[in-house]
mmCIF file of C-alpha atoms and ligand atoms in Angstrom:
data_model
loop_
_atom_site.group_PDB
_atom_site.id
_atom_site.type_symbol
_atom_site.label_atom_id
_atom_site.label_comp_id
_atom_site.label_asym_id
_atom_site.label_seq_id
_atom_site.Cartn_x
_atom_site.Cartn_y
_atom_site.Cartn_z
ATOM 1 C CA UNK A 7 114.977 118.541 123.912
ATOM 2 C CA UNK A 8 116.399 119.085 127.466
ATOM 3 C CA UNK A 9 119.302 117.952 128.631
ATOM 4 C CA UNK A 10 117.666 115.711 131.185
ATOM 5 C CA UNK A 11 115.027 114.280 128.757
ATOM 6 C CA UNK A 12 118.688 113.464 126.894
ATOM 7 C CA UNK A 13 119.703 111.590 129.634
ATOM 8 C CA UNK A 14 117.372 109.853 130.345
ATOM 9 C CA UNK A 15 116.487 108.217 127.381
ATOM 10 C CA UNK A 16 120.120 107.180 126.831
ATOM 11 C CA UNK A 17 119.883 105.604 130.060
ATOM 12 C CA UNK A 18 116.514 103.452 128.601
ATOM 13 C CA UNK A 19 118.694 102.745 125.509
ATOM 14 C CA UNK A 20 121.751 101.542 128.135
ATOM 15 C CA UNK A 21 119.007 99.745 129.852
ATOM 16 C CA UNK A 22 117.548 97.722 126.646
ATOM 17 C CA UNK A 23 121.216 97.106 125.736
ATOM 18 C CA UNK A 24 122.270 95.608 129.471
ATOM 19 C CA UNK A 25 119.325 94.809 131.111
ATOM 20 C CA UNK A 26 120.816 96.583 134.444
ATOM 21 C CA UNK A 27 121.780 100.026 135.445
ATOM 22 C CA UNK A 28 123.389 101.226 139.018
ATOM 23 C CA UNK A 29 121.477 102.028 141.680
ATOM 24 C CA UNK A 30 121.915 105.916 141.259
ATOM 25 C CA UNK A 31 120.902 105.760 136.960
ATOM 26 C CA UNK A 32 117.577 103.916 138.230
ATOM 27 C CA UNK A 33 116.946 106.484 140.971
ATOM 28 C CA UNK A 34 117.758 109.263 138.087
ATOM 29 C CA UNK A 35 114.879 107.573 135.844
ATOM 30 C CA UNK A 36 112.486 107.079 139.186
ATOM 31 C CA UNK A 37 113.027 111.077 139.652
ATOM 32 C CA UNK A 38 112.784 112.317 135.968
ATOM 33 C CA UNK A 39 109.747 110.608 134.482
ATOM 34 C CA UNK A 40 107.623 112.526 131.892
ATOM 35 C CA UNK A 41 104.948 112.065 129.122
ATOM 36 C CA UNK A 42 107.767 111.907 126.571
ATOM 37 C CA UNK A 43 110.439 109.732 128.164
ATOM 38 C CA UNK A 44 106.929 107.238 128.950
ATOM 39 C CA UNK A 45 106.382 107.578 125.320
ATOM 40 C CA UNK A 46 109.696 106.587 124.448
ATOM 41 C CA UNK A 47 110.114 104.058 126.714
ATOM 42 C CA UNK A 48 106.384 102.083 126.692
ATOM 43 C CA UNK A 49 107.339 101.031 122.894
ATOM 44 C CA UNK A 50 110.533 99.296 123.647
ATOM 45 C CA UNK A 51 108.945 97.013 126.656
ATOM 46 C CA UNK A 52 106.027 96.338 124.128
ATOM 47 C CA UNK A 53 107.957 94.872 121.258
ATOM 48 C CA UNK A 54 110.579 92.806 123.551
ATOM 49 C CA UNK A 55 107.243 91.643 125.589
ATOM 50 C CA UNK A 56 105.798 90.464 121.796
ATOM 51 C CA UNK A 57 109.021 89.034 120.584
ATOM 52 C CA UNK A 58 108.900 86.837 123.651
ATOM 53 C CA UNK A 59 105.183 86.255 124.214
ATOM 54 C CA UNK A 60 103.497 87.129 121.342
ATOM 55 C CA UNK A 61 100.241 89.748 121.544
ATOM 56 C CA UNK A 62 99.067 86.863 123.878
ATOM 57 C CA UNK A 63 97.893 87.983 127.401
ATOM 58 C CA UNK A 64 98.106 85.058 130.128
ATOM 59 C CA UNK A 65 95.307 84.827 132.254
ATOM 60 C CA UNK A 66 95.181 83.424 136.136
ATOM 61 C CA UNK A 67 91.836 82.450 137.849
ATOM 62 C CA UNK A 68 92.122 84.227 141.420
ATOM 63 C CA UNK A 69 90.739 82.763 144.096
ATOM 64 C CA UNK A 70 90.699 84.617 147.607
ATOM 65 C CA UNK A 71 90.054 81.931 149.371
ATOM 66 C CA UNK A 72 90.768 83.767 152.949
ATOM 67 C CA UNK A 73 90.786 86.590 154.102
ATOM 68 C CA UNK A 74 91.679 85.759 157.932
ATOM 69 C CA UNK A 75 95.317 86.438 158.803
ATOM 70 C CA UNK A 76 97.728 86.468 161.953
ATOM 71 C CA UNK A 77 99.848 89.431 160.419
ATOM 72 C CA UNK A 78 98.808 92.880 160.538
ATOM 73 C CA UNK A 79 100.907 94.745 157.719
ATOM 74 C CA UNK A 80 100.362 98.489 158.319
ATOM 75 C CA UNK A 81 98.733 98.864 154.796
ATOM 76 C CA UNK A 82 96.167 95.892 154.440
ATOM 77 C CA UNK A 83 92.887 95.963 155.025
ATOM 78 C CA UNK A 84 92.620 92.120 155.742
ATOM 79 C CA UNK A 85 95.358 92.976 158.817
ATOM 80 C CA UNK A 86 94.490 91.191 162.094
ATOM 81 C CA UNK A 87 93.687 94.529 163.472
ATOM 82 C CA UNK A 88 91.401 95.420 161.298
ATOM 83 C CA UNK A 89 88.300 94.738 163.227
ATOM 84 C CA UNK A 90 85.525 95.690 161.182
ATOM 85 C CA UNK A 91 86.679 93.270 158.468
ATOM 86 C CA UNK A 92 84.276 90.738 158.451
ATOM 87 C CA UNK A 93 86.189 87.318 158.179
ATOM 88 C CA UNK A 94 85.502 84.161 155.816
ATOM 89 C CA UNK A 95 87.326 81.446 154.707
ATOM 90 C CA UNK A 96 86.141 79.597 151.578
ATOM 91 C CA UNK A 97 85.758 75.202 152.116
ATOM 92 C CA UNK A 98 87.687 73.153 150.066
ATOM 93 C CA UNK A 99 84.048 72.015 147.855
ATOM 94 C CA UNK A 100 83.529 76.102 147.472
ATOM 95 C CA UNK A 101 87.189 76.164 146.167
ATOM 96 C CA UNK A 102 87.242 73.020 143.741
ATOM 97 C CA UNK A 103 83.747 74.553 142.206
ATOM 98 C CA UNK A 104 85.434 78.122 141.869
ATOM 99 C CA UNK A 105 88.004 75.837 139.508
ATOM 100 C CA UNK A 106 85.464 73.734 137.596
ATOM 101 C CA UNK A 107 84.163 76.960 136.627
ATOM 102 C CA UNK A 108 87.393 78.890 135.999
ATOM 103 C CA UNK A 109 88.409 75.440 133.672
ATOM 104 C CA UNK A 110 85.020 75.829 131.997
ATOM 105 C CA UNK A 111 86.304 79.543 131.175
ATOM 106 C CA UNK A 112 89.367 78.405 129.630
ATOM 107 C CA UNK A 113 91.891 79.067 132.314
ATOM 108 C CA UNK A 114 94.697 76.725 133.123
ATOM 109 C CA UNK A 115 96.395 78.732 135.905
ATOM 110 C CA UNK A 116 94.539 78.597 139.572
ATOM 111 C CA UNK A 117 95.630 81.048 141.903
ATOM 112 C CA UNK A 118 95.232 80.266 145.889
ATOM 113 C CA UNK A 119 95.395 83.456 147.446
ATOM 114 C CA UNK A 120 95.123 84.499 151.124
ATOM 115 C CA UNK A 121 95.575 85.866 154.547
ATOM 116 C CA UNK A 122 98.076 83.965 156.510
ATOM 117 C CA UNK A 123 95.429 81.791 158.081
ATOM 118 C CA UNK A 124 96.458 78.741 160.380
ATOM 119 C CA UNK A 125 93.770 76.980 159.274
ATOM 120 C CA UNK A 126 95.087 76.112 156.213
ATOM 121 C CA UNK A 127 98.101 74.172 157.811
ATOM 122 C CA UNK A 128 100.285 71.542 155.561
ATOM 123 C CA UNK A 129 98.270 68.879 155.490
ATOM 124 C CA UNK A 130 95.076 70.621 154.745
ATOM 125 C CA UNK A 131 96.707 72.732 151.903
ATOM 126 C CA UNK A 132 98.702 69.687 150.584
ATOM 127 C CA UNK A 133 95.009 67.842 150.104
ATOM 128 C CA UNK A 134 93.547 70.687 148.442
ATOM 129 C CA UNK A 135 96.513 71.482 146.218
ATOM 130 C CA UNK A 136 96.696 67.282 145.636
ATOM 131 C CA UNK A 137 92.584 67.805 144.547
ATOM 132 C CA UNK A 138 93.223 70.534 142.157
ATOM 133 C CA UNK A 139 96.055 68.784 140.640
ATOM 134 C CA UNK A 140 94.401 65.072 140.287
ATOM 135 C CA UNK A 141 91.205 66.958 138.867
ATOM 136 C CA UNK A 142 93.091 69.285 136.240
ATOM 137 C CA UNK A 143 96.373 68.007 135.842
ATOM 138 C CA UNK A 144 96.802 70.177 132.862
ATOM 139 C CA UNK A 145 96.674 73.268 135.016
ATOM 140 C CA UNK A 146 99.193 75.484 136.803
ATOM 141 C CA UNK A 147 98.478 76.365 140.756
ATOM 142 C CA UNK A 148 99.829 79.001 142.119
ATOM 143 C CA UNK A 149 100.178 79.851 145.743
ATOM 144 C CA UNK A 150 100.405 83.330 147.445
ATOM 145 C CA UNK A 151 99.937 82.034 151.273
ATOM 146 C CA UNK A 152 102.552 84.434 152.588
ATOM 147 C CA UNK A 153 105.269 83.594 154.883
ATOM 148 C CA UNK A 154 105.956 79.678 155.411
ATOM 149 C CA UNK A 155 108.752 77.445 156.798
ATOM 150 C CA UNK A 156 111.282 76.170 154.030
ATOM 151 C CA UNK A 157 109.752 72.742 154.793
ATOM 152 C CA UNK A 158 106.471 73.642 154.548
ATOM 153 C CA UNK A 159 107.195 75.229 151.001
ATOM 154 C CA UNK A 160 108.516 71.715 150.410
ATOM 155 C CA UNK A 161 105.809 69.999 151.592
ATOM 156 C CA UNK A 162 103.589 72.199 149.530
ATOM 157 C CA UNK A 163 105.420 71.418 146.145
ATOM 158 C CA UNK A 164 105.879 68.190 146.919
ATOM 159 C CA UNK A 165 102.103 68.274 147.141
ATOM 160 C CA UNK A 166 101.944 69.353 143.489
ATOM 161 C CA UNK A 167 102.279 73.197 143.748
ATOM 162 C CA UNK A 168 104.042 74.903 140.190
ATOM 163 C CA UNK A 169 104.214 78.558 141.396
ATOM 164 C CA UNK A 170 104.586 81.045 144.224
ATOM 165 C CA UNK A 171 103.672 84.535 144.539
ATOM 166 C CA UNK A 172 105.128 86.586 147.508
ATOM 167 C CA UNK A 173 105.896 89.686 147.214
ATOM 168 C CA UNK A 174 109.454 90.946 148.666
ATOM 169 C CA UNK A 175 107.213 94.467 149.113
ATOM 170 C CA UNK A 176 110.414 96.495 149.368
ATOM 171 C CA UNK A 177 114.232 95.691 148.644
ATOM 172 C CA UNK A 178 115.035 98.290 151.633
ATOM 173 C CA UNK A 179 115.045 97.257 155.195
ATOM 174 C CA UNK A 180 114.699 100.138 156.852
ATOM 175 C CA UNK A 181 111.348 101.136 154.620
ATOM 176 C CA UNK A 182 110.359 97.151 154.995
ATOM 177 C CA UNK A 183 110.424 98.170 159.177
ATOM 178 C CA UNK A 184 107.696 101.033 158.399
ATOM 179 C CA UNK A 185 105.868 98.754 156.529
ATOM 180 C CA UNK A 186 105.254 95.950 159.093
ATOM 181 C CA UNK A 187 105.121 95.529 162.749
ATOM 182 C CA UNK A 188 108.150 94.546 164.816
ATOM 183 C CA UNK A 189 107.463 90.767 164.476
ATOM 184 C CA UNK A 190 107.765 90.905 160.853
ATOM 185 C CA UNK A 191 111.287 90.980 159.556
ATOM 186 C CA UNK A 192 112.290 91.874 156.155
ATOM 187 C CA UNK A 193 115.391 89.149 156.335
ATOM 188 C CA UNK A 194 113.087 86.145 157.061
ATOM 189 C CA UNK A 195 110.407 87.868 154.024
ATOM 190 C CA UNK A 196 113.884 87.563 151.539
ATOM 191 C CA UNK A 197 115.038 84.265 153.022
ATOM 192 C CA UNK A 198 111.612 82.857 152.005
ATOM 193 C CA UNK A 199 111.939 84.647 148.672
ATOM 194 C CA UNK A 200 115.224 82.171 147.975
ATOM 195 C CA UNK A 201 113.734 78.693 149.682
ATOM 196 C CA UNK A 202 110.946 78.948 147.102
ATOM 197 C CA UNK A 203 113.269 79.459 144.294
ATOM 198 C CA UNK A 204 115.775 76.880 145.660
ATOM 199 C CA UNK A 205 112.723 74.383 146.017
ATOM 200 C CA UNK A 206 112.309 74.772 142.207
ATOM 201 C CA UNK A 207 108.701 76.896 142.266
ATOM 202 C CA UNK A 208 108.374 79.758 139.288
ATOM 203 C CA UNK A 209 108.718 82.374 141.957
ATOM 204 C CA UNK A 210 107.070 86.159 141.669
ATOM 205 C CA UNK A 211 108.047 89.005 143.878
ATOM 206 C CA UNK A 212 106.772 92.522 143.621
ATOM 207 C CA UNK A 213 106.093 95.394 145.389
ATOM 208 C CA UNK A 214 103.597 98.334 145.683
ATOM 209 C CA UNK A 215 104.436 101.713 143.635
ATOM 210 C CA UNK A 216 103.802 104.843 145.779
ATOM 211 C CA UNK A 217 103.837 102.782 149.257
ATOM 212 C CA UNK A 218 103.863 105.546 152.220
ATOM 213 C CA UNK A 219 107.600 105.974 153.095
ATOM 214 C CA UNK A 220 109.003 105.032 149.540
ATOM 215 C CA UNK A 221 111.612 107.324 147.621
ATOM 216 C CA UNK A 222 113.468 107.007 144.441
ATOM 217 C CA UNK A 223 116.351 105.521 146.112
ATOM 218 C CA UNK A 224 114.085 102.898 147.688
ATOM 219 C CA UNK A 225 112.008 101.896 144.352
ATOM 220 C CA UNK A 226 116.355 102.175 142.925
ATOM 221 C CA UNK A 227 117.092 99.049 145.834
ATOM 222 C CA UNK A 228 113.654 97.167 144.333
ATOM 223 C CA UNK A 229 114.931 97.140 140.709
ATOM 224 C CA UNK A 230 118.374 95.800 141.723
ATOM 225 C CA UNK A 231 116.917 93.243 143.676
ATOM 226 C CA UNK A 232 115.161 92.092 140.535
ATOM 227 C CA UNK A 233 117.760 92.250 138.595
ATOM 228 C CA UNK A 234 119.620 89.654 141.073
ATOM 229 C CA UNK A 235 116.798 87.518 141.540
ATOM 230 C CA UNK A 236 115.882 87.306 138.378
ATOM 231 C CA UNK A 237 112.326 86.473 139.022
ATOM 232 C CA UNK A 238 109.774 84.466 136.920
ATOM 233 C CA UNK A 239 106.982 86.475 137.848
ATOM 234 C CA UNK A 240 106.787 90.501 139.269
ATOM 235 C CA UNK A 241 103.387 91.782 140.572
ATOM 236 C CA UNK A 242 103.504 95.606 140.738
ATOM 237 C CA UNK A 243 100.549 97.840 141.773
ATOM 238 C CA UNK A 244 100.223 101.368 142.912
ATOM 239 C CA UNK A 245 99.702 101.292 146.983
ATOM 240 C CA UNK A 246 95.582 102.186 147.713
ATOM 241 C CA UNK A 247 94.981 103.224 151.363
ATOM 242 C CA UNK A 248 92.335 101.135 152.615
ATOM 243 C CA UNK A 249 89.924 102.796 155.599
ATOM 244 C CA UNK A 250 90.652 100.923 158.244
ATOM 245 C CA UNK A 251 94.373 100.791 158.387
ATOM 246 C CA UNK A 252 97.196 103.226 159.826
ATOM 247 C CA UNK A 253 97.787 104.350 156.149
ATOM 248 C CA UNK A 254 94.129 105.340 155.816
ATOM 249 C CA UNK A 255 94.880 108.673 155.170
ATOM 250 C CA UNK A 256 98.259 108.545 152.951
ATOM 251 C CA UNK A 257 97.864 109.093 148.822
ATOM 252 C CA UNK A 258 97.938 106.402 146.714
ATOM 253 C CA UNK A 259 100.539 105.516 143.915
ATOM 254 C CA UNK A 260 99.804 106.765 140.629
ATOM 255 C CA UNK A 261 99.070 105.134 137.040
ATOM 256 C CA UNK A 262 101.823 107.010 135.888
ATOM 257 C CA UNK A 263 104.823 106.078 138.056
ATOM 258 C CA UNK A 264 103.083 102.487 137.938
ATOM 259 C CA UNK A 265 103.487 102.475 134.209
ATOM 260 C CA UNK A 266 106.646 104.120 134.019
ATOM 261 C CA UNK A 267 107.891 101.078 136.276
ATOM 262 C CA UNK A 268 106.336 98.663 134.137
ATOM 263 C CA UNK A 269 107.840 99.666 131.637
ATOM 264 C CA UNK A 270 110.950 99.907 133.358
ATOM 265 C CA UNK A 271 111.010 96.253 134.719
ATOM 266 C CA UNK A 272 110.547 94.435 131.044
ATOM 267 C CA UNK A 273 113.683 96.276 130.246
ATOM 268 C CA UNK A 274 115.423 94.628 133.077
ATOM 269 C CA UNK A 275 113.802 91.191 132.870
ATOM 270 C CA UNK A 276 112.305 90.460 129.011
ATOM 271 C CA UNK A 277 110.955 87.125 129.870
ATOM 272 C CA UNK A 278 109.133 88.367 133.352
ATOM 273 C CA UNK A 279 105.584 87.456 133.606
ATOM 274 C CA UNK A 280 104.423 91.200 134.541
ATOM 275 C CA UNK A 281 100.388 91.511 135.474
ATOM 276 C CA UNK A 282 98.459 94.440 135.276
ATOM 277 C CA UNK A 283 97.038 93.976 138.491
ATOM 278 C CA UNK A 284 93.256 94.370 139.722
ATOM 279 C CA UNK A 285 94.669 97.665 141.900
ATOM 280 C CA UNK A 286 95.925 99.000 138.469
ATOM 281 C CA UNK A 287 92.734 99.059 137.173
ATOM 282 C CA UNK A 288 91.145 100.409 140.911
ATOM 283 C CA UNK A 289 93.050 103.644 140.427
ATOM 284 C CA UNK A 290 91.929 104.389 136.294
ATOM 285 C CA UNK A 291 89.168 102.532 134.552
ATOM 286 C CA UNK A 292 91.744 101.505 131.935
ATOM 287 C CA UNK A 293 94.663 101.078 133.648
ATOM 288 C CA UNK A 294 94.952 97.313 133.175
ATOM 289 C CA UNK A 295 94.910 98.037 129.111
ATOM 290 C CA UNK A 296 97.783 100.760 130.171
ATOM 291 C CA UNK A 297 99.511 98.111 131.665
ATOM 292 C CA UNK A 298 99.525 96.054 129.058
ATOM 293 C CA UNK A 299 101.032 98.762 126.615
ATOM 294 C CA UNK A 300 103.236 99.574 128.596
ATOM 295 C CA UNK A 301 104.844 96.516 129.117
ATOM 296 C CA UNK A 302 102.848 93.592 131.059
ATOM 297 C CA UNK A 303 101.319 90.219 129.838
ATOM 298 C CA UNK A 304 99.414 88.601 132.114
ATOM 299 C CA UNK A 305 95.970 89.470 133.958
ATOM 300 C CA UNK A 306 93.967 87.944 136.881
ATOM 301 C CA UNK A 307 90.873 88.108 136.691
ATOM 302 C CA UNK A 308 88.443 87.110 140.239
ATOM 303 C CA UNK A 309 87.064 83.502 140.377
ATOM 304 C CA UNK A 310 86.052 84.279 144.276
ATOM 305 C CA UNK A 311 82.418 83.055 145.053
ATOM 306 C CA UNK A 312 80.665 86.873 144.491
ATOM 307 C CA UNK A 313 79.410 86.045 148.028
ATOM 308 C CA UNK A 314 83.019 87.249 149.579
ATOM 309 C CA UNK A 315 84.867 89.214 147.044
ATOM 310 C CA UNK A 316 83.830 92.893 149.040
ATOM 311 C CA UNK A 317 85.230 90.957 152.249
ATOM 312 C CA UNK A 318 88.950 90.481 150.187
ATOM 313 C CA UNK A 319 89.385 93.996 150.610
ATOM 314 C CA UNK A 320 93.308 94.707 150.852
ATOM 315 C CA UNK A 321 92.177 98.476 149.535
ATOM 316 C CA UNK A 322 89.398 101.013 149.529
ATOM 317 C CA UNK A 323 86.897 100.596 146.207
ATOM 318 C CA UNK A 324 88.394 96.950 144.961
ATOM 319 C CA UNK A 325 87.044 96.460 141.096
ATOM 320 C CA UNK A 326 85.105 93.810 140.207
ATOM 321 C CA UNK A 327 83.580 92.734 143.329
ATOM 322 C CA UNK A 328 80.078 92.432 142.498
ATOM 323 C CA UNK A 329 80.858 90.229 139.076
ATOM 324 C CA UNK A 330 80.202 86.644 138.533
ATOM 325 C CA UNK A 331 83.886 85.121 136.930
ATOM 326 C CA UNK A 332 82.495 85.094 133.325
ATOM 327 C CA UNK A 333 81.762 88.669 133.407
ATOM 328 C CA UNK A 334 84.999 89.441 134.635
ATOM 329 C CA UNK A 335 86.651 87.009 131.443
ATOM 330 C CA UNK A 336 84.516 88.446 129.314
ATOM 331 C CA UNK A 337 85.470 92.180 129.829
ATOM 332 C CA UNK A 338 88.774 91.478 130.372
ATOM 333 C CA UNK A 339 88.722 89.340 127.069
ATOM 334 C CA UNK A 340 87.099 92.915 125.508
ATOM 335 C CA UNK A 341 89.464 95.093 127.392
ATOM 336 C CA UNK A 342 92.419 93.216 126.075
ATOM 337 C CA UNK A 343 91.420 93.219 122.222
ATOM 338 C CA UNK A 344 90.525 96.842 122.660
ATOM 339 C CA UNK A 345 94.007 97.612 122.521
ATOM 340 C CA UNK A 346 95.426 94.816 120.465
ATOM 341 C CA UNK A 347 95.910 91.801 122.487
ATOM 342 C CA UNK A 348 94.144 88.783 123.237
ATOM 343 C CA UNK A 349 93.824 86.368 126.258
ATOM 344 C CA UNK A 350 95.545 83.059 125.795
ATOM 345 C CA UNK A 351 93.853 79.491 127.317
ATOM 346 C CA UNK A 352 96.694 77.935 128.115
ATOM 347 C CA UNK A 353 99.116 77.470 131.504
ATOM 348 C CA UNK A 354 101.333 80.583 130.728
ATOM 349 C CA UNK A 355 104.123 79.026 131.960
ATOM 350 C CA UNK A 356 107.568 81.568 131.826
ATOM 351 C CA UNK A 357 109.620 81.736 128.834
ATOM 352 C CA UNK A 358 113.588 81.960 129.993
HETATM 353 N N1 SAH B 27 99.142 87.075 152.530
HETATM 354 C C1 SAH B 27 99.734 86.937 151.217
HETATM 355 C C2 SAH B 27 98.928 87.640 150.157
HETATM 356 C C3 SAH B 27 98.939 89.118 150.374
HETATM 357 S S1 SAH B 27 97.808 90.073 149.446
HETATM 358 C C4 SAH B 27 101.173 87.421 151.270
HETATM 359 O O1 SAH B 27 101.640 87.823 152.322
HETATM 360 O O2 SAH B 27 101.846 87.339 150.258
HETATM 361 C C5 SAH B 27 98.752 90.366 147.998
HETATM 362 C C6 SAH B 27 99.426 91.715 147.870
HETATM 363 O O3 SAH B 27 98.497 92.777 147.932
HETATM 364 C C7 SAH B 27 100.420 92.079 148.960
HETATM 365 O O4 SAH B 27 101.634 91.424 148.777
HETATM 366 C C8 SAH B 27 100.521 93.591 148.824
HETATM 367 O O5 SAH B 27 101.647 93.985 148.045
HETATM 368 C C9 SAH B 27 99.211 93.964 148.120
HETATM 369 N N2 SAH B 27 98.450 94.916 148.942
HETATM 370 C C10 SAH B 27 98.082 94.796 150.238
HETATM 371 N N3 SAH B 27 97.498 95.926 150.683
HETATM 372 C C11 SAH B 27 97.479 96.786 149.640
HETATM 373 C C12 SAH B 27 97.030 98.134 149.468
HETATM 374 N N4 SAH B 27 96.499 98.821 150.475
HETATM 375 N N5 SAH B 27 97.176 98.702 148.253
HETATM 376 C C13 SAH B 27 97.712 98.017 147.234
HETATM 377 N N6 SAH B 27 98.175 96.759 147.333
HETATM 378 C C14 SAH B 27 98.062 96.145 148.524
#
């Protein structure tokens, strides 16, 4: 046993004990990651992950209802830029049948996901969300519209919205400004971040492992911000260059570092709804399962018309594009008792 290998895992014990470490003891464990400290580590987010939700996995019905947006983030493939992305934008009927169907699958989550698209205004997005709610008013809806005035949040939960999804991407403001263009700022992406939780949403942040420009110290920033925030959700997934993009030609994250973090976050937060995210399983045919051993409880699988899932594509080879959503249930339903677990049917709501 090295020394380093010594120190590391007393730093995951520390970590388990206090749920927070300093900035410099989580850039240490970014930096020294192996097979063995993974394999000491992924058993100690699983059992606080099953003391708090079971062997249950919560599911969310993902609907990509978009994919036209006014930003033009350096990494997506749905950026404004992106000119050979060929735009769509789902009507509210297409929508409301994309959640009859994910009801009929057992779901009781709905997630509204999309470009920032001005088409989808306050008053159009209150109707829908108002629809969804009247309709299934034992479901969840979750939004992930991006950047938003603190009003329109409002207006939006108001409207009958439970959740929001944005992503803070990176805790670091410099790496944040290589990240986005100029008219993007990474204090109005954090000041959004705090409306939604002041508004009373169950708010997710997250960022992407492996994101061109990001170092241990940066990933170090990301894990003290979510130990401040205290998040009810995290989405983490490794960065995939997409084609069409400035960052067509940078690697991708790995599964390992992706795990490693995983595992890493349910130390910090027990009761964090963690997904193993659709990119997870892009970059290893059973990296979702690895996910879930290694420390995540929640899944979303696609309820997107298969007309326009290859037209959400954020990142080069998407899974799951070309299957209807009770194919995707149905091997994620397989998937997950492959390795011990099984989906759950109801909302999934956090556990504090
Ligand atoms: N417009 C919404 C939804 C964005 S898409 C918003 O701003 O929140 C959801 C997430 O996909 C993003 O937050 C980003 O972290 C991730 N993503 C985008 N491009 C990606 C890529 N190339 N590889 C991996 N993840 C990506």
């Amino acid at each position: 046993m090295t020394e380093t290998y010594r120190q590391v895992t007393s730093l995951i014990d520390k970590l388990e004990d206090q749920h927070s470490l300093t900035l410099d003891e989580y850039a240490f464990l970014i930096r020294n990651r192996t097979k063995e400290s993974m394999d000491y580590i992924a058993p100690k987010a699983r059992r606080i992950r099953e003391e708090i939700y079971g062997t249950s996995v919560y599911v969310r019905g993902l609907i990509e209802f978009t994919n036209i947006c006014r930003n033009d983030c350096l990494y997506c493939g749905i950026r404004r830029s992106n000119h050979q992305c060929e735009r769509y934008r789902l009507t509210a009927d297409q929508i409301m049948e994309c959640c009859s169907m994910g009801y009929e699958l057992g779901f009781r989550t709905f997630v509204l996901q999309g470009g920032e698209d001005r088409f989808w205004n306050d008053d159009v997005m209150c109707g829908l969300i108002a629809g969804i709610k009247e309709q299934y008013p034992d479901c969840a809806v979750t939004l992930s519209l991006g950047e938003r005035s603190r009003e329109s949040y409002q207006r939006l939960f108001d409207a009958g919205a439970d959740r929001y999804l944005l992503r803070h991407e990176t805790a670091d403001k410099s790496h944040y400004e290589k990240l986005h263009p100029q008219e993007m700022s990474f204090e109005h992406r954090m000041k959004c971040l705090r409306d939604l939780k002041e508004i009373g949403y169950q708010v997710g942040c997250g960022f992407m492992v492996g994101s061109p420009y990001q170092t241990p110290e940066t990933l170090a920033e990301d894990l003290k911000f979510l130990e401040e925030f205290s998040p009810d959700m995290c989405g983490i997934g490794p960065f995939i260059p997409h084609k069409d993009t400035p960052f067509a030609s940078q690697p991708a994250g790995t599964l390992e570092e992706t795990l490693w973090l995983l595992s890493i976050i349910r130390l910090i937060l027990p009761y964090v709804l963690l997904p193993a995210t659709t990119a997870l399983g892009t970059i290893h045919p059973r990296g979702r399962e690895m996910g879930i051993l290694a420390g995540a409880n929640v899944v979303m699988p696609n309820l997107s018309p298969v007309s326009v899932r290859k037209k959400y594509e954020l990142y080069d080879n998407k899974i799951c594009t070309g299957d209807e959503a009770a194919e995707c249930r149905n091997c994620l339903s397989r998937r997950m008792q492959s390795v011990g677990y099984e989906l759950a049917t109801n909302r999934g709501d956090v556990r504090r």
